[in-house]
Each structure stands twice: as structure tokens, then as C-alpha cells.
Short mmCIF file of C-alpha atoms and ligand atoms in Angstrom, two decimals:
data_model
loop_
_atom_site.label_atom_id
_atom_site.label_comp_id
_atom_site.label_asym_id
_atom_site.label_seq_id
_atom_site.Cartn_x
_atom_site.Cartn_y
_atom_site.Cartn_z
CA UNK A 1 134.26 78.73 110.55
CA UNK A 2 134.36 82.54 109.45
CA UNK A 3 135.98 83.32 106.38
CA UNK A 4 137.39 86.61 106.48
CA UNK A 5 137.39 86.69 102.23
CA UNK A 6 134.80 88.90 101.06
CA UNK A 7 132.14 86.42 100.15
CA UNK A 8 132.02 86.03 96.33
CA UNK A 9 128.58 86.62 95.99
CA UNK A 10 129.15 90.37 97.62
CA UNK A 11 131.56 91.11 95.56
CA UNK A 12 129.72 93.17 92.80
CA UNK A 13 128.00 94.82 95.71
CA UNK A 14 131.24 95.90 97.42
CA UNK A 15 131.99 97.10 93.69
CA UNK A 16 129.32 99.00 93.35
CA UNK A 17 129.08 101.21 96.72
CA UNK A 18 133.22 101.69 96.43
CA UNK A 19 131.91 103.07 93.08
CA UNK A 20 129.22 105.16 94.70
CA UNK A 21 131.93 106.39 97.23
CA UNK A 22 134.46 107.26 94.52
CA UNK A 23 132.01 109.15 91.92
CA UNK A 24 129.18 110.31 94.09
CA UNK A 25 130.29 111.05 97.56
CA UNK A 26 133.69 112.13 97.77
CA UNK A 27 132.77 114.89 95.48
CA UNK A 28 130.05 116.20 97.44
CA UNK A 29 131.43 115.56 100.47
CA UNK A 30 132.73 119.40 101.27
CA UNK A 31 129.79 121.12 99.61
CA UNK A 32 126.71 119.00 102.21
CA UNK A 33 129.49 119.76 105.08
CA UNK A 34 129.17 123.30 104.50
CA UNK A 35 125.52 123.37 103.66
CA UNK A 36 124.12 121.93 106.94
CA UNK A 37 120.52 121.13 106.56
CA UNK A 38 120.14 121.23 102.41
CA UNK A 39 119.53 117.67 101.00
CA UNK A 40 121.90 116.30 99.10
CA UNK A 41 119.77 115.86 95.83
CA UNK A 42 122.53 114.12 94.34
CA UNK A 43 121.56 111.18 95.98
CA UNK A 44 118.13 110.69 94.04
CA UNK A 45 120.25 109.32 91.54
CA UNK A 46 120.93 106.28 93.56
CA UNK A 47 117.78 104.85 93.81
CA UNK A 48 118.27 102.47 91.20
CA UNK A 49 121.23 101.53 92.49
CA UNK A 50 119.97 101.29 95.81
CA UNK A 51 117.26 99.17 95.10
CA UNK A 52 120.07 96.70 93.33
CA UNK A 53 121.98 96.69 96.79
CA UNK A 54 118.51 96.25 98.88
CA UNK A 55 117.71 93.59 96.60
CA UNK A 56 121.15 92.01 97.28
CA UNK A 57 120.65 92.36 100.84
CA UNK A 58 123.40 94.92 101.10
CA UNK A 59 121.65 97.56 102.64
CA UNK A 60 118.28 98.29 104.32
CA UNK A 61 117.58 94.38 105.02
CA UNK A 62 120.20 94.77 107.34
CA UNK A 63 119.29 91.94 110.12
CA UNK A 64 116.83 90.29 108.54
CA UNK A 65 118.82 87.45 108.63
CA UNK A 66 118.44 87.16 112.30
CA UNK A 67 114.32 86.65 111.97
CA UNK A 68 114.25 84.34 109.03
CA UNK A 69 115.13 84.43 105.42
CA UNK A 70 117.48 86.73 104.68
CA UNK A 71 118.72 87.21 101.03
CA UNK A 72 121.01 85.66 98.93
CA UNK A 73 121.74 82.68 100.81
CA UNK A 74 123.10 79.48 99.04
CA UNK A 75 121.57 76.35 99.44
CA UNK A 76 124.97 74.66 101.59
CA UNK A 77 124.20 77.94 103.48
CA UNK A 78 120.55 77.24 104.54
CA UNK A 79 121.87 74.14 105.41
CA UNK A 80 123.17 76.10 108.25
CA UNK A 81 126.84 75.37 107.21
CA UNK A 82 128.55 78.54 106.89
CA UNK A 83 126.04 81.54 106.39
CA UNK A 84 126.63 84.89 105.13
CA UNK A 85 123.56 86.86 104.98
CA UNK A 86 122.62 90.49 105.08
CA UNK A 87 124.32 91.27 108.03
CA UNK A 88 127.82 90.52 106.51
CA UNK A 89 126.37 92.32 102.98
CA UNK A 90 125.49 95.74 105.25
CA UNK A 91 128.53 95.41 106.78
CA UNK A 92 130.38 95.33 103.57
CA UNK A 93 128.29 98.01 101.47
CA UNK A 94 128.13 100.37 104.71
CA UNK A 95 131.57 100.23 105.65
CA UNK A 96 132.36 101.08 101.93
CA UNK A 97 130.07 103.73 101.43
CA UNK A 98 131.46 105.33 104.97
CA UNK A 99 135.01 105.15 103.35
CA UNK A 100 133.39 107.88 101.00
CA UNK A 101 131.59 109.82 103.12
CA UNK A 102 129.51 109.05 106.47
CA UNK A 103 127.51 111.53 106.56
CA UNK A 104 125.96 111.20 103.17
CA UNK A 105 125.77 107.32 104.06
CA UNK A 106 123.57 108.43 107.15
CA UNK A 107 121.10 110.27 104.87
CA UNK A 108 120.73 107.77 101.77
CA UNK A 109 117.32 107.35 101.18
CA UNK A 110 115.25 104.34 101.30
CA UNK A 111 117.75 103.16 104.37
CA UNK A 112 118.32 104.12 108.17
CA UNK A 113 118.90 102.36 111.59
CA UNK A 114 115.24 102.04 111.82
CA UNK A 115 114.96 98.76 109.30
CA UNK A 116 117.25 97.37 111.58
CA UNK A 117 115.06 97.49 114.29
CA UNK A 118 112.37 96.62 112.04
CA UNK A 119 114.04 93.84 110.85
CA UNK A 120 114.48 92.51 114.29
CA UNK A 121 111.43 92.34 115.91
CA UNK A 122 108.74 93.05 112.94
CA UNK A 123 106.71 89.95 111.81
CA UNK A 124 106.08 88.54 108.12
CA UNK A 125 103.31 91.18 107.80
CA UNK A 126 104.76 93.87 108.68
CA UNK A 127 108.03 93.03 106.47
CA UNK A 128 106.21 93.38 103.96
CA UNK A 129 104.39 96.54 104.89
CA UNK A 130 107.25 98.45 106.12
CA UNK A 131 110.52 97.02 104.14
CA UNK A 132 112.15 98.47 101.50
CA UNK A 133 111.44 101.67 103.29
CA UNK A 134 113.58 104.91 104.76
CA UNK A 135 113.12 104.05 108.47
CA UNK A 136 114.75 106.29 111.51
CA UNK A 137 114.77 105.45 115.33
CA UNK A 138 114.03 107.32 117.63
CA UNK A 139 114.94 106.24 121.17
CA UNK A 140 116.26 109.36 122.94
CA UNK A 141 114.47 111.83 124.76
CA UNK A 142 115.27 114.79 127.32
CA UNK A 143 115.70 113.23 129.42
CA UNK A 144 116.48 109.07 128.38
CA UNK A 145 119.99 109.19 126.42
CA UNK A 146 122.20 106.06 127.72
CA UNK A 147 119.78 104.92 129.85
CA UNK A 148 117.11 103.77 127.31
CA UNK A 149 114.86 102.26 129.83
CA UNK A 150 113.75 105.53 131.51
CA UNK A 151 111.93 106.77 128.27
CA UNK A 152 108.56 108.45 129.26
CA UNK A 153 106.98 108.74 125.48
CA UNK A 154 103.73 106.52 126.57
CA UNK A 155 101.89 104.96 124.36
CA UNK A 156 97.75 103.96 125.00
CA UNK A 157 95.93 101.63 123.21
CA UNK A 158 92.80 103.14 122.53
CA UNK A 159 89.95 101.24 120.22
CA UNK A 160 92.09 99.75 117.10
CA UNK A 161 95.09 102.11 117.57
CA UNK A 162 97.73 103.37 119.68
CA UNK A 163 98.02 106.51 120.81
CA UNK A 164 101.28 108.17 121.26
CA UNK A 165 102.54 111.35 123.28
CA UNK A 166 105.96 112.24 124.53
CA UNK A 167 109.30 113.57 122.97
CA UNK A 168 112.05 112.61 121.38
CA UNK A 169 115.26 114.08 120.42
CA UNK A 170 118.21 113.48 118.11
CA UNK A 171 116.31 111.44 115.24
CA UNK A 172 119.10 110.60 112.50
CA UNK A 173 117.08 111.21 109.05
CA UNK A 174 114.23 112.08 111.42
CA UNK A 175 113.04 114.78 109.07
CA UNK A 176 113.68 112.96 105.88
CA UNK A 177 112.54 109.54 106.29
CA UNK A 178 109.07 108.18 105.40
CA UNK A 179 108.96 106.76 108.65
CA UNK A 180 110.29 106.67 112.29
CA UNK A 181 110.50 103.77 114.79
CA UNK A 182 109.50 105.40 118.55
CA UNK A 183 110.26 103.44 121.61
CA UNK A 184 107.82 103.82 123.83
CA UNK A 185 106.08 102.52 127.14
CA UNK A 186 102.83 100.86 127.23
CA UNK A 187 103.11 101.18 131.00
CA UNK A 188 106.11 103.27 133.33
CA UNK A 189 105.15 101.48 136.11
CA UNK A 190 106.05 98.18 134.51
CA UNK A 191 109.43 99.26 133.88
CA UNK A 192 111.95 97.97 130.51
CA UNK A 193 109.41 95.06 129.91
CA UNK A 194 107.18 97.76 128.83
CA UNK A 195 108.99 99.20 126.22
CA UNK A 196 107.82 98.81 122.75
CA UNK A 197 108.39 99.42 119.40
CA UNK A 198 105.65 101.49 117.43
CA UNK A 199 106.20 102.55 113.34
CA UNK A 200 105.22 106.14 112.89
CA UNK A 201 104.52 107.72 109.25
CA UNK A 202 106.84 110.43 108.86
CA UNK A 203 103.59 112.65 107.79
CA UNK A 204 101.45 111.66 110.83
CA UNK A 205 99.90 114.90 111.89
CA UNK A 206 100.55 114.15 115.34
CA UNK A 207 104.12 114.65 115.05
CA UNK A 208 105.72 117.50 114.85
CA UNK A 209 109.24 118.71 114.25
CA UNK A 210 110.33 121.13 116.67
CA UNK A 211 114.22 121.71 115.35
CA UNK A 212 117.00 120.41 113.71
CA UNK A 213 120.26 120.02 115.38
CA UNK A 214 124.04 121.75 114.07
CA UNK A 215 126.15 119.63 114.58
CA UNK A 216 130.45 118.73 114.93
CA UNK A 217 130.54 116.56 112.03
CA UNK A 218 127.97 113.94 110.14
CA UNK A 219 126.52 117.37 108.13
CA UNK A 220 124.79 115.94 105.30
CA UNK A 221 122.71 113.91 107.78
CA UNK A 222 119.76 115.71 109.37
CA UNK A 223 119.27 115.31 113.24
CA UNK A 224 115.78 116.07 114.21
CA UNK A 225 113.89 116.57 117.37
CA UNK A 226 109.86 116.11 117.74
CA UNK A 227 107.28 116.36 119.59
CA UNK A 228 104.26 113.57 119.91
CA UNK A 229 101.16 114.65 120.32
CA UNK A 230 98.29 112.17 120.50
CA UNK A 231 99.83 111.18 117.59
CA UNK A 232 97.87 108.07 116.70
CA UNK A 233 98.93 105.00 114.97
CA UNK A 234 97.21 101.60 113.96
CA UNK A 235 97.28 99.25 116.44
CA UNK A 236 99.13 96.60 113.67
CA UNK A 237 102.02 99.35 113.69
CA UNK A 238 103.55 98.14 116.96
CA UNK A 239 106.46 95.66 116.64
CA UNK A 240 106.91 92.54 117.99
CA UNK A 241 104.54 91.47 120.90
CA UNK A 242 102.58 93.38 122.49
CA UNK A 243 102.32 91.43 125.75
CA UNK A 244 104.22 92.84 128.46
CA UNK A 245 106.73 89.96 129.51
CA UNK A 246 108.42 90.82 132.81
CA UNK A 247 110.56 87.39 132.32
CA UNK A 248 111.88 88.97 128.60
CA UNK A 249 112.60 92.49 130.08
CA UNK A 250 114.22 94.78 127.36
CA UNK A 251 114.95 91.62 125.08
CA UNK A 252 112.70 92.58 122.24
CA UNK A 253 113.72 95.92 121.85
CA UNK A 254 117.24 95.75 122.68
CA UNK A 255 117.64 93.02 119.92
CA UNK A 256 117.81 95.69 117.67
CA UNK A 257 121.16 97.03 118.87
CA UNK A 258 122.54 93.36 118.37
CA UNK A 259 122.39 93.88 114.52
CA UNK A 260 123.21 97.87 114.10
CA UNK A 261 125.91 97.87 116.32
CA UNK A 262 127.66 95.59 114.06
CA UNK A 263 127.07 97.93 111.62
CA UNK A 264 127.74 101.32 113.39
CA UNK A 265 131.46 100.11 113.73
CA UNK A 266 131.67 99.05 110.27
CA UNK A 267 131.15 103.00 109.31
CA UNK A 268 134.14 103.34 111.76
CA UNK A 269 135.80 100.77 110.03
CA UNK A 270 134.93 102.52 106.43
CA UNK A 271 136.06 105.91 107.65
CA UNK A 272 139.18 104.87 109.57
CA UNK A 273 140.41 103.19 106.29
CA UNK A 274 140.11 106.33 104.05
CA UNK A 275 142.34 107.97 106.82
CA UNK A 276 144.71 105.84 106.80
CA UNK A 277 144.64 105.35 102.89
CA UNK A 278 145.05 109.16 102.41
CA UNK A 279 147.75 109.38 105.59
CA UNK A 280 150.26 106.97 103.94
CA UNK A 281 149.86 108.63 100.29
CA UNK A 282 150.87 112.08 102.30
CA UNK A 283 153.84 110.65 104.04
CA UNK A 284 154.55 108.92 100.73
CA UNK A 285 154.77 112.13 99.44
CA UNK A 286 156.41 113.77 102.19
CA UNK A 287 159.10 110.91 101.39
CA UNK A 288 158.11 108.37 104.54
CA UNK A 289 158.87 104.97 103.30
CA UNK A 290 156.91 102.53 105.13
CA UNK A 291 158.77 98.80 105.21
CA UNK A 292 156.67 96.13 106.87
CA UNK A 293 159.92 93.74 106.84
CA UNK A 294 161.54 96.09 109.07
CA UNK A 295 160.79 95.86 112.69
CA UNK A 296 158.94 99.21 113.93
CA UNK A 297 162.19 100.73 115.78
CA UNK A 298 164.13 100.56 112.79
CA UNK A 299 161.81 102.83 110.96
CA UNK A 300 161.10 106.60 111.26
CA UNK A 301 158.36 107.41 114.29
CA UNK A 302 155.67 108.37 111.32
CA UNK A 303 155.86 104.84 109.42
CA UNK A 304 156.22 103.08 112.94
CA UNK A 305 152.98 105.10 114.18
CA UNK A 306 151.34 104.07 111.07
CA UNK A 307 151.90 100.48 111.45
CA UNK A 308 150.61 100.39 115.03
CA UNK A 309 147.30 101.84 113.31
CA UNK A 310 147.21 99.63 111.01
CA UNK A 311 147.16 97.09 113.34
CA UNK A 312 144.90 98.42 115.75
CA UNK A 313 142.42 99.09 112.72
CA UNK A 314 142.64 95.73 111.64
CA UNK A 315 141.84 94.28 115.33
CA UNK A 316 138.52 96.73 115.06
CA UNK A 317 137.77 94.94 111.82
CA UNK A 318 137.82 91.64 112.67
CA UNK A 319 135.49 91.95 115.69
CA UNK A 320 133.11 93.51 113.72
CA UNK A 321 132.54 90.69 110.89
CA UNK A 322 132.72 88.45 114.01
CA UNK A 323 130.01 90.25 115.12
CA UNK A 324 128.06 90.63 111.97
CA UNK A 325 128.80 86.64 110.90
CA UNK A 326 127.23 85.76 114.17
CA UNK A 327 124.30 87.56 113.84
CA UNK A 328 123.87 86.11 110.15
CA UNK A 329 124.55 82.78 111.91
CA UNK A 330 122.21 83.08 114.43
CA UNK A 331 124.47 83.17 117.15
CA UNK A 332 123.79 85.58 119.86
CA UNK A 333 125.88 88.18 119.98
CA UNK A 334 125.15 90.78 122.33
CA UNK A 335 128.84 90.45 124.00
CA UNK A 336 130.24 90.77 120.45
CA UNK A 337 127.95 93.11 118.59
CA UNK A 338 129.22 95.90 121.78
CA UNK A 339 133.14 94.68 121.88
CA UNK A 340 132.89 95.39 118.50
CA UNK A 341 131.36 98.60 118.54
CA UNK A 342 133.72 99.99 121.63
CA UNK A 343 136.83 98.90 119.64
CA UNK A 344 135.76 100.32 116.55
CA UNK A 345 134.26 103.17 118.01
CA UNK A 346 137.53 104.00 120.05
CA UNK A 347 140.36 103.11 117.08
CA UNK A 348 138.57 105.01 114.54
CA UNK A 349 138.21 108.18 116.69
CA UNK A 350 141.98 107.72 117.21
CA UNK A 351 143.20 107.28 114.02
CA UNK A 352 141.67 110.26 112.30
CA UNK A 353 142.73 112.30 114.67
CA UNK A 354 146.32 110.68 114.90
CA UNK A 355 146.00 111.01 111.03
CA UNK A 356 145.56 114.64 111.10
CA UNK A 357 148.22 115.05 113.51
CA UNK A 358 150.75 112.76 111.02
CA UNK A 359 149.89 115.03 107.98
CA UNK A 360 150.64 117.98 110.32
CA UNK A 361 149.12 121.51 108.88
CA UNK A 362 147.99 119.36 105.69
CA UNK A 363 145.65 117.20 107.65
CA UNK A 364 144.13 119.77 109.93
CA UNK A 365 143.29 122.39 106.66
CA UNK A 366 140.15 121.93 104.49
CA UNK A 367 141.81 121.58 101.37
CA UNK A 368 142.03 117.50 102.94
CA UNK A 369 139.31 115.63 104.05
CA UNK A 370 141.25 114.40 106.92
CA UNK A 371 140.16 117.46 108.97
CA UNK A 372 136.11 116.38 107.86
CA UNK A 373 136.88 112.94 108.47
CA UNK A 374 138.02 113.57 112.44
CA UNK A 375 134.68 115.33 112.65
CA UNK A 376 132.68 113.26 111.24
CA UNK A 377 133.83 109.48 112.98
CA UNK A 378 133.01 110.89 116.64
CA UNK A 379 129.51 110.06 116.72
CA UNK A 380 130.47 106.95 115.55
CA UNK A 381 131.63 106.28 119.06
CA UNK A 382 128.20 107.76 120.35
CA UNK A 383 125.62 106.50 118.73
CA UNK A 384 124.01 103.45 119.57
CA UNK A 385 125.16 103.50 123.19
CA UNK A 386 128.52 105.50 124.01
CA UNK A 387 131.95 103.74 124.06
CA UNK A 388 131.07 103.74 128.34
CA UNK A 389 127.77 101.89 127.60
CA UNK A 390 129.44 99.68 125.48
CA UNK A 391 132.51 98.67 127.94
CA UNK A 392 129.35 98.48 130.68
CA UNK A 393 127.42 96.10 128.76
CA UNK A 394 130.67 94.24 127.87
CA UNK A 395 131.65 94.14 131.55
CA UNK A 396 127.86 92.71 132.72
CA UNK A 397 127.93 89.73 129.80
CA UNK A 398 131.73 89.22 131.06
CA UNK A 399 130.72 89.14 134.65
CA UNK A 400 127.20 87.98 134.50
CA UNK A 401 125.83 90.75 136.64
CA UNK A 402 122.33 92.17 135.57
CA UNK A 403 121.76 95.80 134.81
CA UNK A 404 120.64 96.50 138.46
CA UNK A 405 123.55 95.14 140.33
CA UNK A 406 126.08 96.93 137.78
CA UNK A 407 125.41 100.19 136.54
C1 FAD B 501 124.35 113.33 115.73
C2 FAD B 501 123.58 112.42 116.62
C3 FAD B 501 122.69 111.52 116.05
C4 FAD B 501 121.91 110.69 116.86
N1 FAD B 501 121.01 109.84 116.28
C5 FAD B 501 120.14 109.17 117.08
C6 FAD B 501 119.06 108.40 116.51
O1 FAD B 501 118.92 108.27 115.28
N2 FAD B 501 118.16 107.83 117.36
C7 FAD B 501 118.26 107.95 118.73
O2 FAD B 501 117.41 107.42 119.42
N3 FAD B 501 119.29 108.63 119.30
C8 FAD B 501 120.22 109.25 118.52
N4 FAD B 501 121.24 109.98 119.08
C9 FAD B 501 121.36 110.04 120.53
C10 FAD B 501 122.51 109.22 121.08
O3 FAD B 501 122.24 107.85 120.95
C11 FAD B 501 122.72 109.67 122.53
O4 FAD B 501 123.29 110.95 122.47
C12 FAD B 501 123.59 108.72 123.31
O5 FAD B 501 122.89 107.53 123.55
C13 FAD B 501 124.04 109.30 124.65
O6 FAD B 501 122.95 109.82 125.35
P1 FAD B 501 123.01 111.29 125.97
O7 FAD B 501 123.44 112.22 124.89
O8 FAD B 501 121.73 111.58 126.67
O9 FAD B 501 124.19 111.24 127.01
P2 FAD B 501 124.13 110.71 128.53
O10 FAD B 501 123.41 109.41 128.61
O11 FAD B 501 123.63 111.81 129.40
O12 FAD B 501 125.66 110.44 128.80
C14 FAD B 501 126.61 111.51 128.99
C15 FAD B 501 127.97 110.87 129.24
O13 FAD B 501 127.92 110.02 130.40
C16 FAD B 501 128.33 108.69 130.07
N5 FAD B 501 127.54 107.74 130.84
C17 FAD B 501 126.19 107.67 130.92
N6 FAD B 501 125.82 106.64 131.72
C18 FAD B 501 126.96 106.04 132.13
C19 FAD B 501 127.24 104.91 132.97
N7 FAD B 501 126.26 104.19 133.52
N8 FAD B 501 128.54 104.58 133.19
C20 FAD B 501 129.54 105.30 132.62
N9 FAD B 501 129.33 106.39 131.83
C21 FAD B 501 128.06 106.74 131.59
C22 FAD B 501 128.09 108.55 128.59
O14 FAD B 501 128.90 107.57 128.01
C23 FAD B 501 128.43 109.95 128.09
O15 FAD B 501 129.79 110.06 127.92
C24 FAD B 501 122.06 110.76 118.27
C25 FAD B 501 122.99 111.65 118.84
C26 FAD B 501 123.73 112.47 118.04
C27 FAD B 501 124.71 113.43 118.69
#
């Protein structure tokens, strides 16, 4: 049964990125808003720390747990009893970090979405090889955004390595990590089945970065687009299988989204919660008393509002842990992993901007954060398959309908 306690065993981790949060991010949160594109040196300093978390399974192991191992499992655990692996520890350290700033989060090195993928579908080898390392993904092209299985980036196996050609656009970290996981097709005639994962080296000559991206919110976090030009890889670098298995369609590939969607609405989670934190210390101030023994009538509209947010935020939580203890628990979790995303998604995009509009001229001003904050959690809701996508894929698993028969 799920235990909604933060596991004790996470504890110093959760301690340690609210600390990170508190003394690193919040304080540099403005100045990486403002200076789109710079890198936020400040973060070298968190290697050390980083490397604690990684090695705690807090942050770039996230979904190892769903191909074996994981870390910092107890022995009643492995037992298969109760487990809480790294997919509950990301979940925790993200969704703390994001309460400081989700932007920086997005441009930590030695993490990114791409170790998820790795994570899912990479074997012991290339674990080894590639963990531990600042991964991207890049899915989306020109002209492939929600619908991942029309991507045209090809990819030709040619003597002992892969070559790859095609482009892709929107690349969180693109330009900083060390390296980049590219979907790609092995064949377009042979449709989703086709689509593989392939790890590029950041520095491979064939790649080549055409712009970065200004952006709404998320700042501090570069957004790249490239261009792939007979960019070749070894042939070791492609993850998973690469036997094209019409039976398995987009399975291998889209396993990835069952772990980082989990975490995706935990940074919803983590910046939805320093909304609300900072809305009820303004209306605290602005002398709203907010009674939770009084029924929500009975109070002024701006403590009854804040309740209802409360409430909706805490419904967002819980289906992401579900989702993230499933996935720990190797329970599949497609249906959950995008339920929890659209909820999340939705009620954090709500409350900041509900939050600005509570805290009136205060919360819309830059002297708050609020007004970065209802920037920033947007693409929190796009990312990872749009709030649509989500309530698509939802409706499918709910109805059992395939992709083809409802779109
Ligand atoms: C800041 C930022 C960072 C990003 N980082 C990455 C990254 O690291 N890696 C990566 O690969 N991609 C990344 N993306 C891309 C992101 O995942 C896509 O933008 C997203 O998947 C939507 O694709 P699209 O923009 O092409 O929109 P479209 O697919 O063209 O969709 C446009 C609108 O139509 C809706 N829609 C589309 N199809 C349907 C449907 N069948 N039913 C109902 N509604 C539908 C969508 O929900 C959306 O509202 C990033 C994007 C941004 C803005």
C-alpha cells in the first residue's frame, strides 16, 4: 500500500534540495530571468551536492527503477513489499528544487529528461556508459510536436555506426548538456515501430545549433534547435533494440514518458506550492485569516478561494506519487503517469495565476516572484505531451481504443 509519508530514507535528500532552493535558487532566480541565455554559473557549485543526490537516487537515476536496480532500496523492499525507489526520490528532490525555481531546476547540470529516457530503455552497458551524465531529449521537430510518431530525423546504419540527418527543435539544455537523446526512424515507411532512440555527444560535429529560443517563462533554461547532418554515431549508441517490432509499436520509446511525466507534474507540484506558500503569507499580511474549522461560506471569498486551491493542489499531488510509486513498483502506469500530468499540469497553471490575481497589484509586479512563477509553470502543462495529449491518451487507456481509431 502507498505511504504518502516521505520515506525516511529521503528525508536528508528532501533536506538538502529545500536547502538548495532556499540559498541557491531563490536568490538567483530574478537575475537568470532577466539574463536569458547566460548560464547560471552559480550552479557549478552544486556538483558535489549533486553527485550526493544522484548517488541517493534523487535525481538523474530517475526511472531506473523501472529496468532493474534502482538505488537505495531496503532489503523488505526488494522483496517486492512496498518499494520506493528513484522514481519517488526524483519526485521528491525535483518537486523541491521547482518550489525554488524551475527554471534553474531545468538547467542543473549533470541531469535532464534525457536520463529518463535513458534509464528506460538503455541496457547494463550503456548505464554505465551514459549515467551519471547531463542528458537532453530531443523529440520535436518542424514539423512532429504532439504527434511524436511523424518524426522524419532518419537514421541509417551504415558499417559499425548510425548515421543521423534531420532536425529537431525545442531541446531543453540542448546547448548545455554533454549529450542529447534523438528519436529517430530507422525506416518511415515502417511507421512508430520504427522509432528509436540514438545518444548523441553534445560535441558531435555533425550537429549543429542553429538558435536558441526566447521564451515566456523557464529563462535560466536554454531551449535549443539543431540541425543533423550525417551526424554519425556508434552503432552501440542506439537504445534499446534495434529490431523493428511491428507487434511493440511505440512501446520502447514511449516508455520513457511513463517515468518523466511523473516527474514533469511534480515541478508543477513544487511550483504551485511556493505560490500558494507566498499567497497566504500576503493575505496574512493583508489581514485574511484563513480558519480551516470554518466551513468555506463563512469565510471571506480570498481564504475560501484559497482553500479550494489547496485542495485542488493536494488532489494534483497525490496522483503524482501514485504515479511515481507505481513506476518504482513496477506497475504500469501509462493511465496514471498522464492523469497525473494533466491534473498537475492544469491546477498548477491555475493557481499561480489565481495567486497573482489574490495578491492583486502585489502579485502581478516584479518585486514578487508570483508574477515569474505564472510564467514559468506554463510549460509545465506543455511539455511532455500538452494537457490535450494527456486527456487523449487518458481517454484511449479509459476506453481501450488504439491511437488510430481515436485521435
Ligand atoms: C520551452 C520548451 C521546452 C521544450 N523542451 C523540449 C525538449 O526538451 N524535448 C522535446 O523533444 N520537445 C520539447 N519541447 C516541445 C514540446 O514538447 C512541444 O511543444 C509539445 O509537444 C507540443 O508540440 P507543438 O508545439 O508542435 O504543438 P502542436 O502539436 O502543433 O499542438 C498545438 C496545439 O494543438 C493541440 N493538439 C495537438 N494535437 C491534438 C489532438 N490530437 N487533439 C487535441 N488537441 C491537439 C495541442 O495540445 C496544442 O494545444 C519544448 C517546448 C517548449 C515550449
Amino acid at each position: 500500500m502507498i505511504n504518502l509519508e516521505t520515506p525516511k530514507k529521503f528525508e536528508f535528500l528532501v533536506s538538502q534540495a529545500h536547502q538548495v532552493a532556499t540559498e541557491i535558487f531563490r536568490p538567483n532566480s530574478r537575475k537568470y530571468d532577466g539574463h536569458e541565455h547566460s548560464y547560471p554559473k552559480e550552479l557549478d557549485m552544486l556538483a558535489a551536492v549533486i553527485d550526493g543526490m544522484n548517488e541517493g537516487g534523487a535525481l538523474s537515476g530517475a526511472g531506473a527503477g523501472a529496468v532493474g536496480g534502482g538505488n537505495g532500496a531496503t532489503a523488505k523492499e526488494k522483496q517486492g513489499a512496498n518499494r520506493n525507489g528513484s522514481n519517488i526520490a526524483s519526485l521528491l528532490g525535483l518537486t523541491e528544487l521547482c518550489w525554488g525555481d524551475v527554471g534553474l531546476l531545468l538547467t542543473m547540470p549533470r541531469q535532464g529528461l534525457g536520463q529518463a529516457a535513458i534509464a528506460a530503455v538503455a541496457d547494463e552497458e550503456q548505464l554505465k556508459r551514459f549515467g551519471g551524465k547531463w542528458a537532453a531529449m530531443a523529440i520535436t521537430e518542424p514539423e512532429a510536436g504532439s504527434d511524436s510518431a511523424a518524426i522524419r530525423t532518419t537514421a541509417t546504419l551504415e558499417g559499425d555506426e548510425y548515421v543521423l540527418n534531420g532536425e529537431k527543435i525545442f531541446v531543453t539544455a540542448g546547448d548545455r548538456a554533454e549529450l542529447i537523446v534523438v528519436w529517430a526512424t530507422l525506416d518511415r515507411k515502417q511507421g512508430r515501430a520504427a522509432i528509436k532512440s540514438f545518444v548523441v555527444e553534445r560535441d558531435n560535429p555533425g550537429l549543429t545549433l542553429e538558435r536558441l529560443e526566447h521564451k515566456l517563462g523557464i529563462r535560466a533554461s536554454d531551449t535549443a534547435d539543431f540541425r543533423l547532418e550525417n551526424c554519425r554515431i556508434p552503432k552501440e549508441n542506439l537504445l534499446g533494440s534495434p529490431e523493428i517490432e511491428p507487434k511493440r509499436g511505440f512501446a520502447g520509446v514511449m516508455q520513457t514518458f511513463d517515468n518523466t511525466r511523473p516527474l514533469v507534474a511534480g515541478m508543477a507540484i513544487g511550483v504551485s506550492r511556493a505560490c500558494l506558500e507566498r499567497t497566504r503569507e500576503l493575505l496574512a499580511e493583508g489581514g485574511v485569516e484563513i480558519d480551516y474549522d470554518l466551513p468555506p461560506h463563512s469565510q471571506v471569498a480570498a481564504a475560501s478561494e484559497f482553500i479550494a486551491m489547496e485542495s485542488d493542489w493536494e488532489a494534483a499531488r497525490l496522483l503524482t506519487m501514485q504515479a511515481a510509486w507505481m513506476a518504482d513498483n513496477k506497475k504500469p502506469n501509462s493511465l496514471q503517469a498522464s492523469m497525473a500530468k494533466a491534473k498537475a499540469g492544469r491546477t498548477a497553471t491555475d493557481i499561480a495565476l489565481r495567486c497573482v490575481a489574490l495578491c492583486g497589484s502585489i502579485g502581478y509586479g516584479e518585486g514578487e516572484l508570483l508574477e515569474k512563477w505564472a510564467r514559468d509553470v506554463k510549460i509545465l502543462d506543455l511539455f511532455e505531451g500538452t494537457q490535450q495529449i494527456q486527456l487523449l491518451i487518458v481517454a484511449r487507456q479509459l476506453l481501450g481504443k488504439t491511437s488510430a481509431e481515436l485521435k
